[in-house]
XYZ file of C-alpha atoms in Angstrom:
648
model
C 5.324 37.448 -41.581
C 2.994 34.032 -41.853
C 5.992 31.820 -40.359
C 6.498 34.531 -37.627
C 2.789 34.296 -36.569
C 2.668 30.401 -37.013
C 5.814 30.257 -34.923
C 4.004 32.300 -31.984
C 0.622 30.410 -32.584
C 2.927 26.890 -31.922
C 4.312 28.301 -28.826
C 1.245 29.512 -27.350
C -0.641 26.486 -27.977
C 2.379 24.392 -26.217
C 2.265 26.685 -23.336
C -1.613 26.374 -23.064
C -1.303 22.510 -23.464
C 1.412 22.578 -20.632
C -0.928 24.508 -18.553
C -3.468 21.652 -18.786
C -0.632 19.732 -16.441
C -1.239 22.364 -13.869
C -4.768 22.204 -14.002
C -5.121 19.730 -11.077
C -4.244 22.903 -8.689
C -7.860 23.862 -9.453
C -9.342 20.292 -10.208
C -8.279 18.765 -7.147
C -8.119 21.786 -4.611
C -11.764 20.862 -3.156
C -10.277 17.562 -1.930
C -7.525 19.361 0.217
C -10.068 19.841 2.997
C -10.741 16.032 3.286
C -9.814 13.844 6.030
C -7.206 11.176 6.743
C -8.242 7.857 5.561
C -7.985 4.288 6.521
C -4.229 3.496 7.611
C -3.186 7.143 6.976
C -3.405 7.324 10.845
C -1.247 3.945 11.587
C 1.373 5.044 9.267
C 1.561 8.834 10.323
C 1.152 8.441 14.146
C 4.655 7.900 14.396
C 5.166 11.713 13.942
C 3.981 12.045 17.522
C 7.697 10.827 18.319
C 9.138 13.991 16.776
C 7.318 16.024 19.270
C 7.587 19.233 17.083
C 11.153 18.961 16.762
C 13.516 16.969 14.547
C 16.745 15.870 16.552
C 18.732 13.195 15.180
C 17.725 10.556 17.869
C 13.670 11.579 17.543
C 13.983 11.083 13.693
C 15.826 7.708 13.595
C 13.331 6.604 16.535
C 10.399 7.901 14.038
C 11.975 6.334 10.854
C 12.459 2.569 13.142
C 9.103 3.047 14.639
C 7.203 1.462 11.313
C 8.033 -1.717 9.493
C 6.068 -0.471 6.113
C 7.576 -3.015 3.611
C 11.128 -4.957 3.539
C 12.794 -1.628 3.527
C 10.551 0.566 5.866
C 10.281 2.913 2.879
C 12.552 5.528 5.157
C 12.211 8.355 2.366
C 8.691 8.313 2.003
C 8.513 8.439 5.703
C 10.989 11.576 5.831
C 8.839 13.263 3.350
C 5.714 13.214 5.749
C 8.104 15.471 8.164
C 7.654 18.376 5.392
C 3.893 18.408 6.559
C 4.283 18.038 10.215
C 6.382 17.327 13.093
C 3.947 16.104 15.254
C 0.460 13.974 15.865
C -2.473 14.634 15.610
C -1.866 17.111 12.681
C -3.867 18.530 10.024
C -4.415 16.816 6.629
C -4.503 19.569 4.241
C -0.673 20.027 4.032
C -0.061 16.467 3.486
C -2.584 16.273 0.717
C -1.268 19.550 -1.083
C 2.373 18.127 -1.027
C 0.742 14.897 -2.608
C -1.084 17.338 -5.199
C 2.405 18.825 -6.104
C 3.908 15.628 -6.425
C 1.245 14.697 -8.836
C 2.030 17.536 -11.137
C 5.541 16.934 -10.941
C 5.046 13.275 -12.176
C 2.842 14.607 -14.850
C 5.502 16.890 -16.177
C 8.131 14.167 -15.999
C 5.678 11.984 -17.897
C 5.199 14.596 -20.686
C 9.047 15.146 -20.997
C 9.184 11.125 -21.306
C 6.691 10.783 -23.934
C 8.300 13.653 -26.076
C 11.620 11.621 -25.413
C 10.037 8.398 -26.597
C 8.223 9.737 -29.544
C 11.545 11.722 -30.749
C 13.695 8.366 -30.683
C 10.738 6.357 -32.351
C 10.231 8.931 -34.995
C 13.637 10.474 -35.226
C 12.257 14.074 -34.793
C 9.315 15.962 -32.954
C 6.817 17.652 -34.811
C 4.632 20.397 -33.247
C 1.717 17.921 -33.711
C 3.558 15.402 -31.914
C 4.387 17.578 -28.992
C 0.634 18.770 -28.672
C -0.145 15.164 -28.534
C 2.421 14.082 -26.118
C 1.483 16.873 -23.683
C -2.122 15.727 -23.945
C -1.481 12.010 -23.243
C 0.106 13.393 -20.161
C -2.680 15.649 -19.331
C -5.283 12.664 -19.640
C -2.782 10.871 -16.985
C -2.880 13.572 -14.717
C -6.140 14.654 -14.529
C -7.899 11.303 -14.622
C -10.333 11.354 -11.951
C -9.206 7.712 -11.321
C -5.836 8.922 -10.190
C -7.824 10.976 -7.018
C -7.228 8.205 -4.590
C -3.782 7.967 -5.237
C -2.917 11.964 -4.583
C -5.509 12.444 -1.848
C -5.194 9.273 0.325
C -1.832 10.605 2.031
C 0.068 7.681 2.677
C -0.075 6.766 -0.887
C 2.501 9.038 -1.489
C 4.922 6.272 -1.178
C 3.263 5.125 -4.471
C 3.371 8.634 -5.740
C 7.201 8.960 -5.253
C 8.161 5.803 -6.339
C 6.775 6.868 -9.541
C 8.720 9.863 -9.494
C 11.717 7.897 -9.236
C 10.960 5.295 -12.052
C 9.977 8.225 -14.101
C 13.153 10.078 -13.644
C 15.281 6.647 -13.909
C 13.593 6.492 -17.266
C 14.496 9.685 -18.732
C 18.088 9.086 -17.658
C 17.993 5.702 -19.210
C 16.654 7.389 -22.633
C 18.947 10.203 -22.333
C 22.174 7.580 -21.643
C 20.772 5.072 -24.297
C 20.820 8.277 -26.883
C 24.405 8.943 -25.990
C 25.407 5.291 -26.870
C 23.319 5.764 -30.263
C 25.888 8.542 -31.139
C 29.084 7.006 -29.996
C 29.468 8.232 -26.329
C 29.416 5.069 -25.065
C 30.920 5.749 -21.723
C 28.792 8.619 -20.929
C 25.818 6.793 -21.869
C 26.654 4.053 -19.470
C 27.474 6.173 -16.763
C 23.667 7.436 -17.095
C 22.434 4.117 -17.989
C 23.574 3.032 -14.501
C 22.678 6.520 -12.791
C 19.121 5.453 -14.176
C 19.155 2.344 -12.471
C 20.371 3.794 -9.065
C 17.400 6.388 -9.281
C 14.630 4.066 -10.601
C 15.249 1.058 -8.724
C 17.974 1.669 -6.170
C 16.640 4.874 -4.939
C 13.002 4.220 -5.840
C 12.707 1.124 -3.423
C 13.315 3.370 -0.315
C 10.031 5.026 -1.571
C 8.162 1.859 -2.338
C 9.123 -1.595 -3.066
C 7.301 -1.683 -6.353
C 9.802 0.677 -7.868
C 12.239 -2.573 -8.213
C 10.076 -3.367 -11.254
C 12.322 -0.628 -13.108
C 14.887 -3.439 -13.976
C 11.839 -4.994 -15.946
C 10.638 -1.797 -17.412
C 13.931 -0.801 -19.080
C 14.362 -3.878 -21.041
C 10.918 -2.938 -22.671
C 12.142 0.335 -23.766
C 15.621 -1.076 -24.910
C 13.425 -3.943 -27.311
C 11.055 -1.709 -28.605
C 12.744 1.771 -29.288
C 16.008 0.851 -29.768
C 18.533 -1.389 -32.228
C 21.218 -3.688 -31.189
C 23.015 -2.190 -34.253
C 23.111 1.137 -32.539
C 25.376 -0.337 -30.045
C 29.144 -0.609 -30.834
C 30.731 -4.222 -30.189
C 32.825 -3.012 -27.221
C 29.849 -1.793 -25.302
C 27.256 -4.698 -25.789
C 28.553 -6.701 -23.363
C 28.371 -4.195 -20.551
C 24.580 -2.930 -21.583
C 23.700 -6.452 -22.046
C 24.706 -7.221 -18.603
C 23.402 -4.056 -17.330
C 19.999 -4.777 -18.656
C 19.387 -8.649 -18.237
C 20.927 -9.479 -14.947
C 18.988 -7.497 -12.987
C 15.808 -8.415 -15.050
C 16.554 -12.072 -14.252
C 16.915 -11.454 -10.349
C 13.634 -9.461 -10.212
C 11.960 -12.587 -12.417
C 13.319 -15.010 -9.863
C 12.043 -13.268 -6.494
C 8.781 -12.776 -8.620
C 8.654 -16.299 -9.667
C 9.337 -17.491 -5.930
C 5.959 -16.519 -4.553
C 4.293 -19.261 -7.008
C 5.797 -21.602 -4.521
C 4.850 -20.020 -1.329
C 1.270 -21.170 -1.076
C 1.872 -20.926 2.963
C 1.535 -17.329 2.826
C -1.786 -17.739 1.831
C -2.657 -20.442 4.182
C -1.672 -18.380 7.237
C -2.721 -14.760 6.192
C -5.340 -14.824 3.531
C -8.825 -15.813 2.972
C -7.976 -16.734 -0.727
C -5.429 -19.320 -2.159
C -2.972 -18.418 -4.748
C -5.006 -19.763 -7.623
C -7.863 -17.440 -6.365
C -5.864 -14.569 -6.211
C -4.244 -15.157 -9.816
C -7.782 -15.467 -11.256
C -9.081 -12.352 -9.189
C -6.275 -10.475 -10.600
C -7.610 -10.754 -14.243
C -10.594 -9.218 -13.033
C -8.728 -6.554 -10.926
C -6.395 -5.515 -13.547
C -9.252 -5.148 -15.915
C -11.323 -2.899 -13.784
C -7.859 -0.624 -13.221
C -7.629 -0.794 -17.363
C -11.221 -0.048 -17.678
C -11.728 2.872 -15.105
C -8.968 4.678 -16.490
C -9.624 4.515 -20.227
C -13.182 5.297 -19.645
C -13.217 8.029 -17.010
C -16.373 8.323 -14.642
C -16.786 9.395 -10.964
C -18.340 6.333 -9.178
C -15.283 4.389 -8.312
C -14.606 1.841 -5.445
C -12.533 4.174 -3.549
C -9.933 3.242 -0.781
C -12.236 0.425 0.492
C -11.743 -2.544 -1.537
C -12.438 -5.173 0.965
C -15.770 -5.945 -0.756
C -14.172 -6.884 -3.877
C -15.404 -10.599 -4.894
C -12.684 -13.067 -5.481
C -12.680 -15.508 -8.429
C -13.260 -18.911 -7.225
C -12.934 -20.437 -10.714
C -12.492 -19.707 -14.150
C -16.288 -19.086 -14.791
C -17.311 -17.902 -11.205
C -17.658 -14.990 -11.798
C -18.093 -14.946 -15.492
C -16.176 -11.883 -15.668
C -13.118 -13.745 -14.838
C -12.927 -15.579 -17.989
C -13.913 -12.444 -20.029
C -11.327 -10.264 -18.672
C -8.377 -13.293 -19.007
C -9.465 -13.421 -22.855
C -9.229 -9.558 -22.930
C -5.512 -9.592 -21.382
C -4.609 -12.495 -23.927
C -5.846 -10.609 -26.832
C -3.888 -7.355 -25.643
C -0.787 -9.186 -24.920
C -0.555 -11.269 -28.081
C -1.312 -8.047 -30.395
C 1.296 -6.031 -28.471
C 3.973 -8.984 -28.858
C 2.624 -9.959 -32.499
C 2.716 -6.301 -33.908
C 5.558 -4.855 -31.760
C 7.612 -4.113 -35.068
C 4.422 -2.324 -36.753
C 3.242 -0.235 -33.757
C 5.873 -0.242 -31.547
C 4.656 2.748 -29.092
C 1.106 0.596 -28.746
C 3.398 -2.333 -27.580
C 5.359 -0.294 -25.136
C 2.050 1.009 -23.599
C 0.435 -2.491 -23.189
C 3.558 -4.386 -21.999
C 4.367 -1.497 -19.506
C 1.079 -1.907 -18.009
C 1.286 -5.605 -17.362
C 4.952 -5.470 -16.248
C 4.200 -2.565 -13.863
C 1.339 -4.587 -12.322
C 3.480 -7.703 -11.991
C 4.392 -7.230 -8.199
C 1.262 -6.117 -6.774
C -0.969 -8.039 -9.102
C 0.626 -11.172 -9.387
C 1.570 -14.379 -6.760
C 2.814 -11.891 -3.704
C 0.052 -12.553 -1.307
C -1.296 -8.705 -1.178
C -5.017 -7.919 -0.617
C -6.827 -8.379 -3.873
C -7.534 -4.608 -4.973
C -6.247 -1.300 -4.407
C -6.736 1.585 -6.929
C -3.457 3.165 -6.029
C -1.941 0.256 -7.814
C -2.719 1.548 -11.258
C -0.906 4.769 -10.664
C 2.415 3.955 -12.436
C 1.089 1.429 -14.699
C -1.368 3.664 -16.449
C 1.241 6.107 -17.542
C 1.946 4.951 -21.195
C -1.612 3.400 -21.864
C -2.262 5.974 -24.529
C 1.120 6.013 -26.522
C -0.577 4.137 -29.106
C -2.585 7.344 -30.453
C 0.874 8.260 -32.169
C 0.395 5.517 -34.657
C -2.895 6.861 -35.766
C -2.968 8.496 -39.097
C -4.583 11.596 -38.414
C -2.843 13.429 -35.391
C -4.907 16.511 -35.593
C -7.976 14.974 -35.381
C -6.645 12.553 -32.573
C -5.477 15.423 -30.611
C -8.740 17.350 -30.764
C -10.779 14.437 -29.607
C -8.120 13.708 -26.824
C -8.314 17.409 -25.810
C -12.128 17.261 -25.197
C -11.615 14.237 -23.223
C -8.912 15.723 -21.163
C -11.461 18.699 -20.480
C -14.152 15.941 -19.529
C -11.548 14.326 -17.374
C -10.718 17.492 -15.362
C -14.243 18.252 -15.088
C -15.097 14.861 -13.537
C -11.627 15.038 -11.462
C -13.327 18.378 -9.845
C -16.594 16.590 -9.312
C -15.261 13.643 -7.377
C -12.748 16.026 -5.617
C -15.670 17.909 -3.817
C -17.023 14.807 -2.428
C -13.318 13.949 -1.188
C -13.378 17.149 0.777
C -16.227 16.568 2.798
C -15.794 13.612 5.412
C -19.479 13.245 6.012
C -19.820 13.049 2.274
C -16.934 11.132 1.710
C -17.713 8.118 4.257
C -21.260 7.975 3.166
C -20.476 7.749 -0.576
C -17.953 5.246 -0.095
C -20.616 2.804 1.654
C -22.706 3.322 -1.367
C -20.268 2.507 -3.940
C -18.754 -0.418 -2.326
C -21.917 -1.778 -0.292
C -20.298 -4.965 0.680
C -17.008 -3.303 2.046
C -16.905 -3.875 5.785
C -14.115 -1.349 6.317
C -16.243 1.455 4.619
C -19.464 0.701 7.041
C -16.785 0.753 9.716
C -15.234 4.099 8.790
C -18.829 5.618 8.265
C -19.764 4.553 11.640
C -16.468 5.844 13.295
C -17.426 9.188 11.716
C -20.777 9.105 13.088
C -19.914 8.534 16.448
C -17.270 10.950 16.536
C -19.605 13.625 15.756
C -22.115 12.479 18.491
C -24.121 10.146 16.358
C -23.373 6.964 18.095
C -26.748 5.447 18.178
C -26.786 6.049 14.282
C -23.223 4.667 14.295
C -24.518 1.331 16.345
C -27.817 1.053 13.670
C -25.353 1.194 10.531
C -23.353 -1.368 11.508
C -26.105 -3.584 12.288
C -28.084 -3.408 9.286
C -25.173 -4.303 7.539
C -24.531 -7.137 9.482
C -28.233 -8.159 8.893
C -27.492 -8.260 4.890
C -23.914 -9.311 4.867
C -21.797 -11.703 6.938
C -20.391 -9.753 9.296
C -16.215 -10.367 9.948
C -14.418 -9.794 12.932
C -13.602 -6.093 12.837
C -17.486 -5.325 12.436
C -18.452 -7.851 15.188
C -15.960 -6.167 17.398
C -16.866 -2.488 16.547
C -20.597 -3.789 17.051
C -19.883 -5.166 20.655
C -17.863 -2.183 21.588
C -20.432 0.215 20.356
C -23.242 -1.517 22.157
C -21.336 -1.884 25.328
C -20.556 1.711 25.447
C -24.088 2.553 24.867
C -25.233 0.092 27.328
C -27.138 -1.358 24.237
C -25.537 -4.982 23.497
C -27.850 -7.471 22.119
C -27.830 -11.182 22.805
C -27.840 -11.475 19.168
C -24.386 -9.746 19.236
C -22.526 -12.875 20.920
C -23.339 -15.170 17.800
C -22.583 -12.629 15.447
C -19.032 -12.496 17.274
C -18.575 -16.211 17.138
C -19.616 -16.580 13.690
C -17.447 -13.634 12.278
C -13.970 -15.693 12.513
C -15.096 -17.425 9.218
C -15.530 -14.405 6.789
C -12.024 -12.837 7.274
C -9.097 -13.477 9.751
C -8.557 -10.239 10.739
C -5.303 -9.050 12.090
C -4.562 -10.910 15.441
C -2.917 -7.693 17.114
C -5.890 -5.598 16.394
C -8.225 -8.027 17.634
C -6.256 -8.668 20.878
C -6.276 -4.966 21.597
C -10.202 -4.539 20.937
C -11.080 -7.810 22.940
C -8.819 -6.359 25.801
C -11.004 -3.179 25.926
C -14.214 -5.247 25.680
C -12.862 -7.550 28.588
C -12.463 -4.560 30.773
C -16.145 -3.288 29.930
C -17.512 -6.334 30.772
C -15.424 -6.493 34.102
C -17.164 -3.016 34.749
C -20.407 -4.156 34.106
C -20.807 -1.993 30.919
C -21.993 -4.914 28.881
C -25.410 -6.368 29.505
C -25.288 -9.480 27.406
C -21.641 -10.200 26.474
C -19.607 -11.994 28.945
C -15.962 -13.081 29.348
C -16.839 -16.674 28.796
C -17.985 -15.177 25.176
C -14.771 -14.040 24.639
C -12.987 -17.011 25.405
C -15.041 -19.176 23.168
C -14.536 -16.699 20.459
C -10.780 -17.181 20.648
C -11.270 -21.038 20.432
C -13.383 -20.445 17.556
C -10.775 -18.184 16.089
C -8.269 -20.715 16.440
C -10.201 -23.303 14.770
C -11.421 -21.378 11.864
C -8.186 -21.408 9.820
C -4.624 -22.819 9.690
C -2.839 -20.628 12.175
C 0.895 -19.711 12.100
C 2.960 -19.072 15.274
C 2.022 -15.264 15.463
C -1.569 -16.246 15.206
C -1.306 -18.801 17.572
C 0.412 -16.499 19.877
C -2.188 -13.959 19.537
C -4.735 -16.499 20.750
C -3.113 -17.155 24.056
C -2.131 -13.546 24.765
C -6.017 -13.122 24.105
C -6.992 -15.816 26.422
C -4.681 -14.647 28.835
C -6.033 -11.304 29.208
C -9.381 -12.896 29.921
C -7.915 -14.623 32.795
C -6.526 -11.523 34.204
C -9.989 -9.765 34.029
C -11.471 -13.192 35.896
C -8.511 -12.478 38.679
C -7.217 -15.925 37.875
C -3.403 -15.345 38.046
C -2.444 -18.633 37.666
C -4.369 -19.244 34.828
C -3.021 -16.159 33.192
C 0.749 -16.870 33.969
C -0.109 -20.666 32.216
C -1.387 -18.864 29.019
C 1.199 -16.237 28.706
C 3.860 -18.898 28.870
C 2.053 -20.836 26.293
C 2.072 -17.349 24.193
C 5.665 -17.026 24.824
C 6.146 -20.789 23.662
C 4.362 -20.238 20.487
C 6.611 -17.837 18.544
C 9.789 -16.123 19.358
C 8.924 -12.423 20.343
C 11.370 -10.514 22.325
C 9.045 -7.594 22.788
C 6.159 -9.695 24.277
C 8.544 -11.537 26.415
C 9.861 -8.299 27.757
C 6.678 -7.203 28.490
C 5.089 -10.268 30.045
C 8.159 -11.173 31.917
C 7.978 -7.574 33.560
C 4.512 -8.309 34.422
C 5.353 -11.437 36.219
C 7.706 -9.488 38.111
C 4.812 -7.136 39.262
C 2.335 -9.949 40.010
C 4.345 -12.740 40.768
C 7.417 -11.287 42.249
C 11.071 -10.804 40.963
C 11.783 -14.570 41.168
C 9.142 -15.524 38.564
C 10.201 -12.654 36.692
C 13.812 -13.568 36.539
C 13.067 -17.336 35.633
C 10.960 -15.669 32.839
C 13.572 -13.445 31.642
C 16.041 -16.349 31.765
C 13.646 -18.807 30.025
C 13.405 -16.463 26.940
C 16.654 -15.010 26.564
C 17.080 -17.325 23.505
C 15.105 -14.992 21.481
C 17.583 -12.451 21.841
C 19.661 -13.984 18.971
C 16.362 -14.626 16.980
C 15.516 -11.312 17.189
C 18.710 -9.944 16.005
C 19.017 -12.379 13.065
C 15.211 -12.404 11.849
C 12.815 -9.864 10.775
C 13.068 -6.052 10.831
C 13.025 -3.867 8.104
C 16.302 -2.274 6.185
C 15.942 0.950 8.213
C 15.682 -0.825 11.586
C 18.774 -3.020 10.808
C 20.564 0.195 9.540
C 20.146 2.070 12.715
C 20.414 -0.451 15.025
C 17.195 -0.141 16.531
C 16.514 -3.877 17.242
C 19.329 -3.637 19.423
C 17.523 -1.242 21.604
C 15.450 -3.785 22.436
C 17.819 -6.410 23.354
C 19.902 -3.953 25.385
C 16.756 -3.013 27.387
C 15.567 -6.934 27.713
C 19.074 -7.456 29.306
C 19.183 -4.622 31.625
C 15.615 -5.374 32.655
C 16.757 -9.022 33.241
C 20.201 -8.164 35.338
C 17.978 -5.926 37.090
C 15.052 -8.191 38.093
C 17.473 -11.234 39.074
C 19.343 -8.835 41.297
C 16.533 -8.184 43.251
C 15.586 -11.920 43.170
C 19.065 -12.839 44.304
C 19.056 -10.305 47.305
C 15.979 -11.489 48.437
C 17.065 -15.115 48.349
C 14.848 -16.469 45.723
C 17.190 -17.005 42.775
C 20.709 -18.254 43.605
C 21.944 -17.730 40.066
């Protein structure tokens, strides 16, 4: 009878603990009413192509529209169709789907943790099961995961995590088969693991490719070479080693691509590497010591490290990381689960937090790396006490997650709080100002941006938003002009965005809506833009395009044509050539248009051979532009010949 009650209690305990993994349905529910954020709009607006339906042609055009990463992340883009088939759309269905994916990942994590512990100890006790579920619950209820779940577009990071976790489950199962002599079955599951974890995972997001570096960690720390029959060792070794070496080579190549920083970033390779010591340290600290006040999604205010001691925290965190890594390696035999959690953390960060020229900091980068950080708890001697303490921490995490989610459910609270949490973030200020303007508080919006510019150096985006809002209200000031001219020093800005915004300002100047900002000021801005940093062909092209629009507003068509021709000479851009040559046809006549099309036809081959995502190449979407270009060229040149302009 005692055994019966003990088994019944054990079952209830396990079910109750598993229930913790479902708690995000409660703790994150207040955030479901929150808005789309940051680049949600730019990534999801392609849904408008579907127009409420899902024809094959429309879906292909939708998938090819965006160029997110080298692959285009087609599976992530397809997943957004579960929530809407048009745009604009309501954010809540997207956020709820993200929430369900997060819970699924929590359940998968619990499963993997228990598989790891069973492989390590040879069996699973009730106490180990309870602690394993609590480790997963700490991850799923950690308030630091909130931005990864409720920032809709980070579904890409969530789903790549799902693929990696499923891949690890398949690997552990397959490796277990090899241990008991089922070599063929084991290798099959390991190959399926690579297909799922890396092959399918990169179609969600590219960092899933790190799966090929994660698996060798599990092999080295959980399994023995003696477990593998000699005839199977070679196949297993090639499977584990070859993909890992390729990935190390690819990641290492970024250490020799300093030009990427020279063209696109406001920090050097060395500054990024130093800064990542602090960034990864912040991820580690915020996950292990849960709280409420975080950086959030706007991390452009994250200070870069310019030397080993500036700021001093750079040196401190490098020491901390060094100690953790040395301990994980030296004590791998004694405490393999601790070593696995630590080494997995750093390997999973090795793409987005190394030499790849990405921005310095984003919280969602810690979503997968943090998964196994608490594995070392299984080495503690008093597992009951450990479980009780961890249970209390999990409940605290749940309460903090719920509290933070209440802020995320209100756009007004969220936009204002993000400014308070990241006072140096220009993006946070612009986001708050846009919210105010959208809700009829345009004057307050302008004041918020100008107050920031008084305290911090203004970047291009902020300066342009101040001028746009000032002209819109008829309140642009003389001080806005030097602010714009100096803004290029702080941050390069994205050239295409700058062109589109200045095009609007130029039109407003022409319409007389701006009191102090002139077309000459915009022309001078472009000169400052070009001189502020080394510029690649694309940025130089944007410079000439921007200046050509100014000439167009001045009604100086000859200058417009010269500048656009220089823009086309700066960088092979078939889309721009198509647009410019069509414009020449309208304004300068079919002869000028035909000559333009013919002069730039060389871009067709470049367009076919270079650039584009994996999806765009697979669907042949780049050929569509080529066909459109050639059809338009034929039509324009035919008109030119008919009018006697072009004898060819």
